[in-house]
C-alpha positions as semicolon CSV with decimal commas, in nm:
position;residue;x (nm);y (nm);z (nm)
1;M;-0,965;5,739;1,310
2;K;-0,959;5,802;0,936
3;P;-1,222;5,623;0,722
4;R;-0,953;5,424;0,538
5;T;-0,797;5,307;0,868
6;T;-1,142;5,213;1,001
7;I;-1,221;5,006;0,693
8;T;-0,883;4,833;0,714
9;A;-0,937;4,755;1,084
10;V;-1,287;4,616;1,021
11;L;-1,164;4,399;0,735
12;T;-0,872;4,271;0,944
13;I;-1,105;4,176;1,231
14;A;-1,349;4,008;0,989
15;L;-1,066;3,809;0,833
16;A;-0,935;3,704;1,175
17;L;-1,283;3,589;1,279
18;T;-1,328;3,396;0,954
19;I;-0,992;3,221;0,993
20;G;-1,069;3,146;1,357
21;M;-1,406;2,992;1,268
22;G;-1,244;2,783;0,996
23;S;-0,994;2,645;1,244
24;A;-1,268;2,556;1,491
25;A;-1,462;2,376;1,219
26;N;-1,150;2,176;1,123
27;A;-1,098;2,074;1,487
28;D;-1,441;1,906;1,477
29;E;-1,358;1,700;1,168
30;P;-1,290;1,333;1,240
31;L;-0,937;1,203;1,203
32;D;-0,842;0,990;0,904
33;P;-0,907;0,629;1,011
34;R;-0,540;0,544;0,946
35;I;-0,432;0,815;1,192
36;S;-0,679;0,688;1,453
37;Y;-0,559;0,331;1,400
38;A;-0,193;0,433;1,435
39;L;-0,250;0,629;1,755
40;D;-0,438;0,334;1,907
41;A;-0,199;0,064;1,782
42;Q;0,129;0,231;1,876
43;P;0,120;0,433;2,201
44;G;0,320;0,754;2,237
45;G;0,227;0,911;1,903
46;V;0,190;1,288;1,878
47;L;-0,053;1,430;1,622
48;I;0,133;1,706;1,435
49;N;-0,143;1,788;1,186
50;P;-0,437;1,595;1,032
51;T;-0,200;1,392;0,811
52;T;0,110;1,345;1,029
53;V;0,190;1,162;1,353
54;V;0,536;1,132;1,511
55;W;0,666;0,902;1,783
56;P;0,946;1,093;1,960
57;D;1,080;0,784;2,137
58;T;1,155;0,597;1,810
59;G;1,181;0,884;1,563
60;A;0,900;0,733;1,353
61;Q;0,681;0,956;1,138
62;L;0,351;0,849;0,982
63;T;0,239;1,054;0,682
64;I;-0,104;1,010;0,524
65;P;-0,160;1,130;0,166
66;S;-0,445;1,379;0,148
67;A;-0,710;1,410;-0,122
68;I;-0,565;1,749;-0,214
69;T;-0,199;1,642;-0,230
70;P;-0,182;1,267;-0,284
71;F;0,158;1,105;-0,286
72;G;0,298;1,097;-0,636
73;L;0,668;1,090;-0,693
74;S;0,704;1,235;-0,341
75;S;0,573;0,907;-0,200
76;K;0,922;0,772;-0,229
77;C;1,107;0,737;0,095
78;P;1,286;1,065;0,181
79;S;1,661;1,052;0,122
80;G;1,853;0,897;0,411
81;T;1,551;0,722;0,564
82;I;1,389;0,379;0,570
83;C;1,015;0,344;0,512
84;A;0,724;0,106;0,536
85;F;0,426;0,179;0,311
86;Q;0,063;0,075;0,349
87;S;0,039;-0,036;-0,014
88;A;0,254;-0,203;-0,277
89;N;0,489;0,005;-0,492
90;E;0,547;0,264;-0,217
91;G;0,180;0,365;-0,204
92;G;-0,059;0,481;0,065
93;A;0,042;0,586;0,414
94;R;0,417;0,612;0,479
95;L;0,589;0,523;0,807
96;S;0,951;0,646;0,806
97;W;1,260;0,656;1,027
98;A;1,579;0,858;0,992
99;S;1,793;0,612;1,188
100;C;1,889;0,252;1,132
101;S;1,763;-0,013;1,377
102;T;1,468;-0,249;1,419
103;F;1,131;-0,072;1,443
104;S;0,772;-0,182;1,495
105;T;0,536;-0,131;1,202
106;T;0,220;-0,168;1,414
107;A;0,120;0,192;1,332
108;L;0,021;0,056;0,987
109;A;-0,267;-0,192;0,967
110;S;-0,063;-0,373;0,701
111;V;0,264;-0,325;0,516
112;G;0,254;-0,347;0,136
113;S;0,610;-0,235;0,062
114;V;0,935;-0,123;0,225
115;A;1,201;0,115;0,096
116;N;1,564;0,191;0,170
117;A;1,649;0,551;0,078
118;R;1,992;0,523;0,234
119;S;2,308;0,502;0,026
120;I;2,422;0,182;0,199
121;G;2,284;-0,123;0,372
122;T;1,978;-0,343;0,358
123;V;1,619;-0,308;0,481
124;Q;1,413;-0,609;0,578
125;A;1,039;-0,642;0,637
126;R;0,995;-0,906;0,907
127;L;0,739;-1,101;1,105
128;G;0,914;-1,152;1,437
129;T;1,262;-1,253;1,324
130;T;1,150;-1,410;0,994
131;V;1,242;-1,201;0,689
132;V;0,946;-1,168;0,448
133;A;1,097;-0,909;0,210
134;S;1,434;-0,738;0,168
135;T;1,576;-0,452;-0,035
136;S;1,916;-0,293;-0,089
137;A;2,018;0,073;-0,075
138;G;1,818;0,300;-0,303
139;N;1,545;0,043;-0,374
140;F;1,209;-0,081;-0,252
141;A;1,042;-0,421;-0,226
142;N;0,678;-0,523;-0,219
143;V;0,569;-0,726;0,084
144;Y;0,331;-1,019;0,038
145;S;0,324;-1,158;0,394
146;P;0,222;-1,018;0,733
147;T;0,485;-0,787;0,880
148;D;0,529;-0,649;1,232
149;N;0,871;-0,484;1,210
150;I;1,129;-0,335;0,979
151;R;1,503;-0,375;1,025
152;C;1,798;-0,204;0,862
153;Y;2,165;-0,284;0,884
């Protein structure tokens, strides 16, 4: 083996070991409390990465803003979806769905706002069947009462 090839091989192995150790260290880090809460509160969730959980049976996705990339303008509900947010003004953790129906919001400890990023229809934040907030297409509404589901039509 040539000296240059040997050095390249050693550096490649060292890099692979460093990356591998970093991944193992990350696996030992505790989950964000909002992720832990969501997985406990709404069974069937699948952890995609440290900031994302999906529920395949309902199509729900929970996204937690990280310290490195907090939600800014991207906190808005993705186009074509409906969302429930942990905080007012579309802030904090985001629970979103790409289809229109009635969905449980129990993956969030509380709902501070809801958004309708669809081009038509209405989204309601509800407690049982009682509407506590409502918003039209392309808008959001803050929620000031307990909420256990979101409905679009």
